[in-house]
C-alpha cells in the first residue's frame, strides 16, 4: 500500500473528526454507506474518484485537500522523473472490489485552490464486467497516451485507442477501464465546481 493511499484515508478521518462529524453524518450527506466510508478511512478500499468527490462535498472541502502535500500559489511544474518517484494512489474497481486496477499519479498536488485535478493514470487489465458506475458534478477530459480503454457513459460504451480523447459531463453515470485484456496509460483532467 502506498504512503499516498494511507494519507488519503487518514486525511478524510482527520477532517471529519476536526469538524465533529460522525461517519453516519458523512454517509447521509454523501449518499454512501457508513461501511464504505469506514473502509476508505481505514485505507482498506479507495473505490474511485466519484465517492471521494462526494465525501469532499460532505466535508465542505475540495477533492485536492485529500491529496495535497502543501499549498503553492504560483505555477506547479511536475517533472516526468519526479512523477515516477512520487507516491501514487491506487483505486480499486468498485466499492465491493478491492483489487487495484488503476494507479493515479497526481500532477498538481502542490497547487492551492485548484478546481481541476490532473492525473496520469496507469490502467491494468481486468476481467470483471460488473462495473460500478459513478456520477458526480463537474467535467472530465481523458486523452489516451498508450493502450486502449473503454468508457461506459450512461447507456453507451466508447472505445478509445492511443491518441484518442473524450470530454464529458461527470453527472452522467460513467466508468473508465481498460479494453478487455488491455492495459493503458491515460491523461485525465477532472474539473469539479466548488
PDB file of C-alpha atoms in Angstrom:
ATOM      1  CA  UNK A   1       0.000   0.000   0.000  1.00  0.00           C
ATOM      2  CA  UNK A   2       1.477   3.355  -0.962  1.00  0.00           C
ATOM      3  CA  UNK A   3       2.020   6.166   1.513  1.00  0.00           C
ATOM      4  CA  UNK A   4      -0.237   8.389  -0.549  1.00  0.00           C
ATOM      5  CA  UNK A   5      -3.161   5.995  -0.253  1.00  0.00           C
ATOM      6  CA  UNK A   6      -2.719   5.802   3.511  1.00  0.00           C
ATOM      7  CA  UNK A   7      -2.612   9.598   3.622  1.00  0.00           C
ATOM      8  CA  UNK A   8      -5.954   9.936   1.787  1.00  0.00           C
ATOM      9  CA  UNK A   9      -7.799   7.756   4.310  1.00  0.00           C
ATOM     10  CA  UNK A  10      -6.213   9.382   7.344  1.00  0.00           C
ATOM     11  CA  UNK A  11      -6.792  12.900   5.952  1.00  0.00           C
ATOM     12  CA  UNK A  12     -10.501  12.165   5.471  1.00  0.00           C
ATOM     13  CA  UNK A  13     -10.757  10.797   9.013  1.00  0.00           C
ATOM     14  CA  UNK A  14      -8.829  13.778  10.430  1.00  0.00           C
ATOM     15  CA  UNK A  15     -11.029  16.309   8.605  1.00  0.00           C
ATOM     16  CA  UNK A  16     -14.195  14.542   9.721  1.00  0.00           C
ATOM     17  CA  UNK A  17     -13.065  14.484  13.356  1.00  0.00           C
ATOM     18  CA  UNK A  18     -11.949  18.140  13.226  1.00  0.00           C
ATOM     19  CA  UNK A  19     -15.459  19.072  12.072  1.00  0.00           C
ATOM     20  CA  UNK A  20     -17.002  16.854  14.803  1.00  0.00           C
ATOM     21  CA  UNK A  21     -18.917  14.796  12.234  1.00  0.00           C
ATOM     22  CA  UNK A  22     -19.756  11.115  12.634  1.00  0.00           C
ATOM     23  CA  UNK A  23     -19.285   8.523   9.904  1.00  0.00           C
ATOM     24  CA  UNK A  24     -23.092   8.264   9.778  1.00  0.00           C
ATOM     25  CA  UNK A  25     -23.447  12.005   9.156  1.00  0.00           C
ATOM     26  CA  UNK A  26     -20.934  11.865   6.294  1.00  0.00           C
ATOM     27  CA  UNK A  27     -22.767   8.815   4.903  1.00  0.00           C
ATOM     28  CA  UNK A  28     -26.081  10.693   4.979  1.00  0.00           C
ATOM     29  CA  UNK A  29     -24.606  13.804   3.331  1.00  0.00           C
ATOM     30  CA  UNK A  30     -22.669  11.908   0.657  1.00  0.00           C
ATOM     31  CA  UNK A  31     -25.158   9.158  -0.181  1.00  0.00           C
ATOM     32  CA  UNK A  32     -22.528   6.497   0.568  1.00  0.00           C
ATOM     33  CA  UNK A  33     -22.854   3.773   3.196  1.00  0.00           C
ATOM     34  CA  UNK A  34     -21.161   4.029   6.592  1.00  0.00           C
ATOM     35  CA  UNK A  35     -19.259   0.822   5.723  1.00  0.00           C
ATOM     36  CA  UNK A  36     -17.895   2.406   2.532  1.00  0.00           C
ATOM     37  CA  UNK A  37     -16.685   5.462   4.430  1.00  0.00           C
ATOM     38  CA  UNK A  38     -15.176   3.341   7.188  1.00  0.00           C
ATOM     39  CA  UNK A  39     -13.246   1.215   4.679  1.00  0.00           C
ATOM     40  CA  UNK A  40     -11.963   4.365   2.928  1.00  0.00           C
ATOM     41  CA  UNK A  41     -10.874   5.951   6.225  1.00  0.00           C
ATOM     42  CA  UNK A  42      -9.134   2.711   7.248  1.00  0.00           C
ATOM     43  CA  UNK A  43      -7.354   2.530   3.872  1.00  0.00           C
ATOM     44  CA  UNK A  44      -8.976  -0.790   3.002  1.00  0.00           C
ATOM     45  CA  UNK A  45     -10.532   0.488  -0.205  1.00  0.00           C
ATOM     46  CA  UNK A  46     -10.383   3.606  -2.382  1.00  0.00           C
ATOM     47  CA  UNK A  47     -13.328   2.946  -4.701  1.00  0.00           C
ATOM     48  CA  UNK A  48     -12.923   5.679  -7.345  1.00  0.00           C
ATOM     49  CA  UNK A  49     -12.888   9.452  -7.658  1.00  0.00           C
ATOM     50  CA  UNK A  50     -16.715   9.720  -7.603  1.00  0.00           C
ATOM     51  CA  UNK A  51     -17.192   8.671  -3.954  1.00  0.00           C
ATOM     52  CA  UNK A  52     -14.163  10.734  -2.868  1.00  0.00           C
ATOM     53  CA  UNK A  53     -15.718  13.812  -4.509  1.00  0.00           C
ATOM     54  CA  UNK A  54     -18.976  13.137  -2.630  1.00  0.00           C
ATOM     55  CA  UNK A  55     -17.080  12.829   0.673  1.00  0.00           C
ATOM     56  CA  UNK A  56     -15.207  16.076  -0.069  1.00  0.00           C
ATOM     57  CA  UNK A  57     -18.535  17.862  -0.635  1.00  0.00           C
ATOM     58  CA  UNK A  58     -19.979  16.344   2.557  1.00  0.00           C
ATOM     59  CA  UNK A  59     -16.966  17.709   4.464  1.00  0.00           C
ATOM     60  CA  UNK A  60     -17.121  21.084   2.668  1.00  0.00           C
ATOM     61  CA  UNK A  61     -13.598  20.804   1.218  1.00  0.00           C
ATOM     62  CA  UNK A  62     -12.009  20.474  -2.233  1.00  0.00           C
ATOM     63  CA  UNK A  63     -11.099  16.990  -3.501  1.00  0.00           C
ATOM     64  CA  UNK A  64      -7.500  18.195  -3.634  1.00  0.00           C
ATOM     65  CA  UNK A  65      -7.471  18.604   0.160  1.00  0.00           C
ATOM     66  CA  UNK A  66      -7.189  14.806   0.435  1.00  0.00           C
ATOM     67  CA  UNK A  67      -4.111  14.737  -1.819  1.00  0.00           C
ATOM     68  CA  UNK A  68      -2.235  17.978  -1.162  1.00  0.00           C
ATOM     69  CA  UNK A  69       1.331  17.907   0.128  1.00  0.00           C
ATOM     70  CA  UNK A  70       1.494  21.664   0.634  1.00  0.00           C
ATOM     71  CA  UNK A  71      -0.098  24.711  -0.956  1.00  0.00           C
ATOM     72  CA  UNK A  72       1.665  26.879  -3.551  1.00  0.00           C
ATOM     73  CA  UNK A  73       0.015  29.817  -5.286  1.00  0.00           C
ATOM     74  CA  UNK A  74       2.255  30.016  -8.369  1.00  0.00           C
ATOM     75  CA  UNK A  75       2.566  27.583 -11.281  1.00  0.00           C
ATOM     76  CA  UNK A  76       3.327  23.952 -10.491  1.00  0.00           C
ATOM     77  CA  UNK A  77       5.797  22.090 -12.692  1.00  0.00           C
ATOM     78  CA  UNK A  78       5.699  18.300 -12.464  1.00  0.00           C
ATOM     79  CA  UNK A  79       8.818  16.695 -13.998  1.00  0.00           C
ATOM     80  CA  UNK A  80       8.473  13.230 -15.525  1.00  0.00           C
ATOM     81  CA  UNK A  81      11.423  11.942 -13.468  1.00  0.00           C
ATOM     82  CA  UNK A  82       9.847  13.202 -10.247  1.00  0.00           C
ATOM     83  CA  UNK A  83       6.437  11.792 -11.123  1.00  0.00           C
ATOM     84  CA  UNK A  84       7.834   8.272 -11.370  1.00  0.00           C
ATOM     85  CA  UNK A  85       9.383   8.609  -7.903  1.00  0.00           C
ATOM     86  CA  UNK A  86       6.344  10.175  -6.256  1.00  0.00           C
ATOM     87  CA  UNK A  87       3.879   8.006  -4.395  1.00  0.00           C
ATOM     88  CA  UNK A  88       0.795   7.179  -6.392  1.00  0.00           C
ATOM     89  CA  UNK A  89      -2.784   6.494  -5.369  1.00  0.00           C
ATOM     90  CA  UNK A  90      -4.295   3.108  -6.234  1.00  0.00           C
ATOM     91  CA  UNK A  91      -8.030   2.745  -6.760  1.00  0.00           C
ATOM     92  CA  UNK A  92      -9.992  -0.467  -6.884  1.00  0.00           C
ATOM     93  CA  UNK A  93     -12.718  -1.138  -9.418  1.00  0.00           C
ATOM     94  CA  UNK A  94     -15.694  -0.598  -7.125  1.00  0.00           C
ATOM     95  CA  UNK A  95     -16.732  -0.335  -3.508  1.00  0.00           C
ATOM     96  CA  UNK A  96     -17.187  -4.105  -3.307  1.00  0.00           C
ATOM     97  CA  UNK A  97     -13.991  -4.962  -5.153  1.00  0.00           C
ATOM     98  CA  UNK A  98     -10.641  -4.210  -3.537  1.00  0.00           C
ATOM     99  CA  UNK A  99      -8.428  -5.244  -6.480  1.00  0.00           C
ATOM    100  CA  UNK A 100      -6.256  -2.358  -7.539  1.00  0.00           C
ATOM    101  CA  UNK A 101      -6.923  -1.707 -11.228  1.00  0.00           C
ATOM    102  CA  UNK A 102      -5.875   1.934 -11.535  1.00  0.00           C
ATOM    103  CA  UNK A 103      -2.802   3.761 -10.330  1.00  0.00           C
ATOM    104  CA  UNK A 104      -3.189   7.541 -10.210  1.00  0.00           C
ATOM    105  CA  UNK A 105      -0.177   9.863 -10.406  1.00  0.00           C
ATOM    106  CA  UNK A 106      -1.404  13.343  -9.348  1.00  0.00           C
ATOM    107  CA  UNK A 107       0.164  16.196 -11.353  1.00  0.00           C
ATOM    108  CA  UNK A 108      -0.811  19.218  -9.242  1.00  0.00           C
ATOM    109  CA  UNK A 109      -0.619  18.211  -5.576  1.00  0.00           C
ATOM    110  CA  UNK A 110       1.073  21.449  -4.523  1.00  0.00           C
ATOM    111  CA  UNK A 111      -1.314  23.827  -6.339  1.00  0.00           C
ATOM    112  CA  UNK A 112      -3.533  25.680  -3.877  1.00  0.00           C
ATOM    113  CA  UNK A 113      -7.211  26.410  -4.548  1.00  0.00           C
ATOM    114  CA  UNK A 114      -7.394  24.367  -7.740  1.00  0.00           C
ATOM    115  CA  UNK A 115     -10.654  23.268  -9.377  1.00  0.00           C
ATOM    116  CA  UNK A 116      -9.014  20.857 -11.826  1.00  0.00           C
ATOM    117  CA  UNK A 117      -7.363  17.580 -10.816  1.00  0.00           C
ATOM    118  CA  UNK A 118      -4.921  16.353 -13.498  1.00  0.00           C
ATOM    119  CA  UNK A 119      -3.601  12.782 -13.332  1.00  0.00           C
ATOM    120  CA  UNK A 120      -1.563  10.324 -15.326  1.00  0.00           C
ATOM    121  CA  UNK A 121      -3.370   7.019 -14.757  1.00  0.00           C
ATOM    122  CA  UNK A 122      -1.956   3.538 -15.343  1.00  0.00           C
ATOM    123  CA  UNK A 123      -4.805   1.113 -16.024  1.00  0.00           C
ATOM    124  CA  UNK A 124      -4.218  -2.597 -15.502  1.00  0.00           C
ATOM    125  CA  UNK A 125      -6.124  -5.261 -17.448  1.00  0.00           C
ATOM    126  CA  UNK A 126      -9.089  -6.789 -15.639  1.00  0.00           C
ATOM    127  CA  UNK A 127     -11.671  -9.468 -16.274  1.00  0.00           C
ATOM    128  CA  UNK A 128     -14.625  -8.046 -14.346  1.00  0.00           C
ATOM    129  CA  UNK A 129     -17.569  -6.662 -16.276  1.00  0.00           C
ATOM    130  CA  UNK A 130     -19.794  -5.751 -13.323  1.00  0.00           C
ATOM    131  CA  UNK A 131     -18.532  -2.185 -13.191  1.00  0.00           C
ATOM    132  CA  UNK A 132     -19.950   0.185 -10.595  1.00  0.00           C
ATOM    133  CA  UNK A 133     -20.725   3.382 -12.460  1.00  0.00           C
ATOM    134  CA  UNK A 134     -20.301   6.659 -10.587  1.00  0.00           C
ATOM    135  CA  UNK A 135     -21.640  10.163 -11.115  1.00  0.00           C
ATOM    136  CA  UNK A 136     -20.600  13.493  -9.614  1.00  0.00           C
ATOM    137  CA  UNK A 137     -20.690  17.169 -10.517  1.00  0.00           C
ATOM    138  CA  UNK A 138     -18.177  18.516 -13.000  1.00  0.00           C
ATOM    139  CA  UNK A 139     -16.470  17.522 -16.228  1.00  0.00           C
ATOM    140  CA  UNK A 140     -13.741  15.087 -17.252  1.00  0.00           C
ATOM    141  CA  UNK A 141     -11.248  15.072 -20.104  1.00  0.00           C
ATOM    142  CA  UNK A 142      -9.311  11.919 -20.981  1.00  0.00           C
ATOM    143  CA  UNK A 143      -6.511  11.503 -23.516  1.00  0.00           C
ATOM    144  CA  UNK A 144      -5.174   8.009 -24.235  1.00  0.00           C
ATOM    145  CA  UNK A 145      -1.361   8.044 -24.180  1.00  0.00           C
ATOM    146  CA  UNK A 146      -0.866   4.284 -24.598  1.00  0.00           C
ATOM    147  CA  UNK A 147      -3.046   1.202 -24.953  1.00  0.00           C
ATOM    148  CA  UNK A 148      -6.810   1.042 -25.256  1.00  0.00           C
ATOM    149  CA  UNK A 149      -9.676   1.902 -22.892  1.00  0.00           C
ATOM    150  CA  UNK A 150     -13.429   1.581 -22.673  1.00  0.00           C
ATOM    151  CA  UNK A 151     -15.688   4.187 -21.147  1.00  0.00           C
ATOM    152  CA  UNK A 152     -19.212   3.260 -20.144  1.00  0.00           C
ATOM    153  CA  UNK A 153     -21.166   6.530 -20.241  1.00  0.00           C
ATOM    154  CA  UNK A 154     -24.851   6.260 -19.470  1.00  0.00           C
ATOM    155  CA  UNK A 155     -26.202   3.621 -21.850  1.00  0.00           C
ATOM    156  CA  UNK A 156     -23.309   3.957 -24.312  1.00  0.00           C
ATOM    157  CA  UNK A 157     -19.830   2.427 -24.402  1.00  0.00           C
ATOM    158  CA  UNK A 158     -16.921   4.184 -26.113  1.00  0.00           C
ATOM    159  CA  UNK A 159     -13.679   2.501 -27.174  1.00  0.00           C
ATOM    160  CA  UNK A 160     -10.619   4.779 -27.264  1.00  0.00           C
ATOM    161  CA  UNK A 161      -7.180   3.938 -28.619  1.00  0.00           C
ATOM    162  CA  UNK A 162      -3.830   5.718 -28.380  1.00  0.00           C
ATOM    163  CA  UNK A 163      -4.191   9.359 -29.447  1.00  0.00           C
ATOM    164  CA  UNK A 164      -7.992   9.418 -28.925  1.00  0.00           C
ATOM    165  CA  UNK A 165      -9.641  11.684 -26.362  1.00  0.00           C
ATOM    166  CA  UNK A 166     -13.040  12.229 -24.782  1.00  0.00           C
ATOM    167  CA  UNK A 167     -14.632  15.115 -22.851  1.00  0.00           C
ATOM    168  CA  UNK A 168     -17.841  14.510 -20.889  1.00  0.00           C
ATOM    169  CA  UNK A 169     -20.103  15.731 -18.105  1.00  0.00           C
ATOM    170  CA  UNK A 170     -19.430  13.692 -14.967  1.00  0.00           C
ATOM    171  CA  UNK A 171     -23.038  13.998 -13.756  1.00  0.00           C
ATOM    172  CA  UNK A 172     -23.923  11.142 -16.159  1.00  0.00           C
ATOM    173  CA  UNK A 173     -23.048   7.756 -14.641  1.00  0.00           C
ATOM    174  CA  UNK A 174     -19.754   6.531 -16.066  1.00  0.00           C
ATOM    175  CA  UNK A 175     -16.846   4.125 -15.645  1.00  0.00           C
ATOM    176  CA  UNK A 176     -13.365   4.114 -17.186  1.00  0.00           C
ATOM    177  CA  UNK A 177     -11.443   0.856 -17.577  1.00  0.00           C
ATOM    178  CA  UNK A 178      -9.070  -0.937 -19.918  1.00  0.00           C
ATOM    179  CA  UNK A 179     -10.494  -2.531 -23.061  1.00  0.00           C
ATOM    180  CA  UNK A 180     -10.920  -6.301 -22.464  1.00  0.00           C
ATOM    181  CA  UNK A 181      -7.498  -7.734 -21.584  1.00  0.00           C
ATOM    182  CA  UNK A 182      -5.740  -4.430 -22.381  1.00  0.00           C
ATOM    183  CA  UNK A 183      -3.680  -2.099 -20.231  1.00  0.00           C
ATOM    184  CA  UNK A 184      -3.413   1.640 -20.847  1.00  0.00           C
ATOM    185  CA  UNK A 185      -1.880   4.914 -19.732  1.00  0.00           C
ATOM    186  CA  UNK A 186      -4.110   7.982 -19.871  1.00  0.00           C
ATOM    187  CA  UNK A 187      -4.008  11.668 -19.031  1.00  0.00           C
ATOM    188  CA  UNK A 188      -7.179  12.552 -17.144  1.00  0.00           C
ATOM    189  CA  UNK A 189      -8.282  16.008 -16.018  1.00  0.00           C
ATOM    190  CA  UNK A 190     -11.242  16.174 -13.652  1.00  0.00           C
ATOM    191  CA  UNK A 191     -12.960  19.559 -13.158  1.00  0.00           C
ATOM    192  CA  UNK A 192     -15.028  19.920 -10.016  1.00  0.00           C
ATOM    193  CA  UNK A 193     -17.010  23.141  -9.467  1.00  0.00           C
ATOM    194  CA  UNK A 194     -16.865  24.271  -5.852  1.00  0.00           C
TER     195      UNK A 194
END
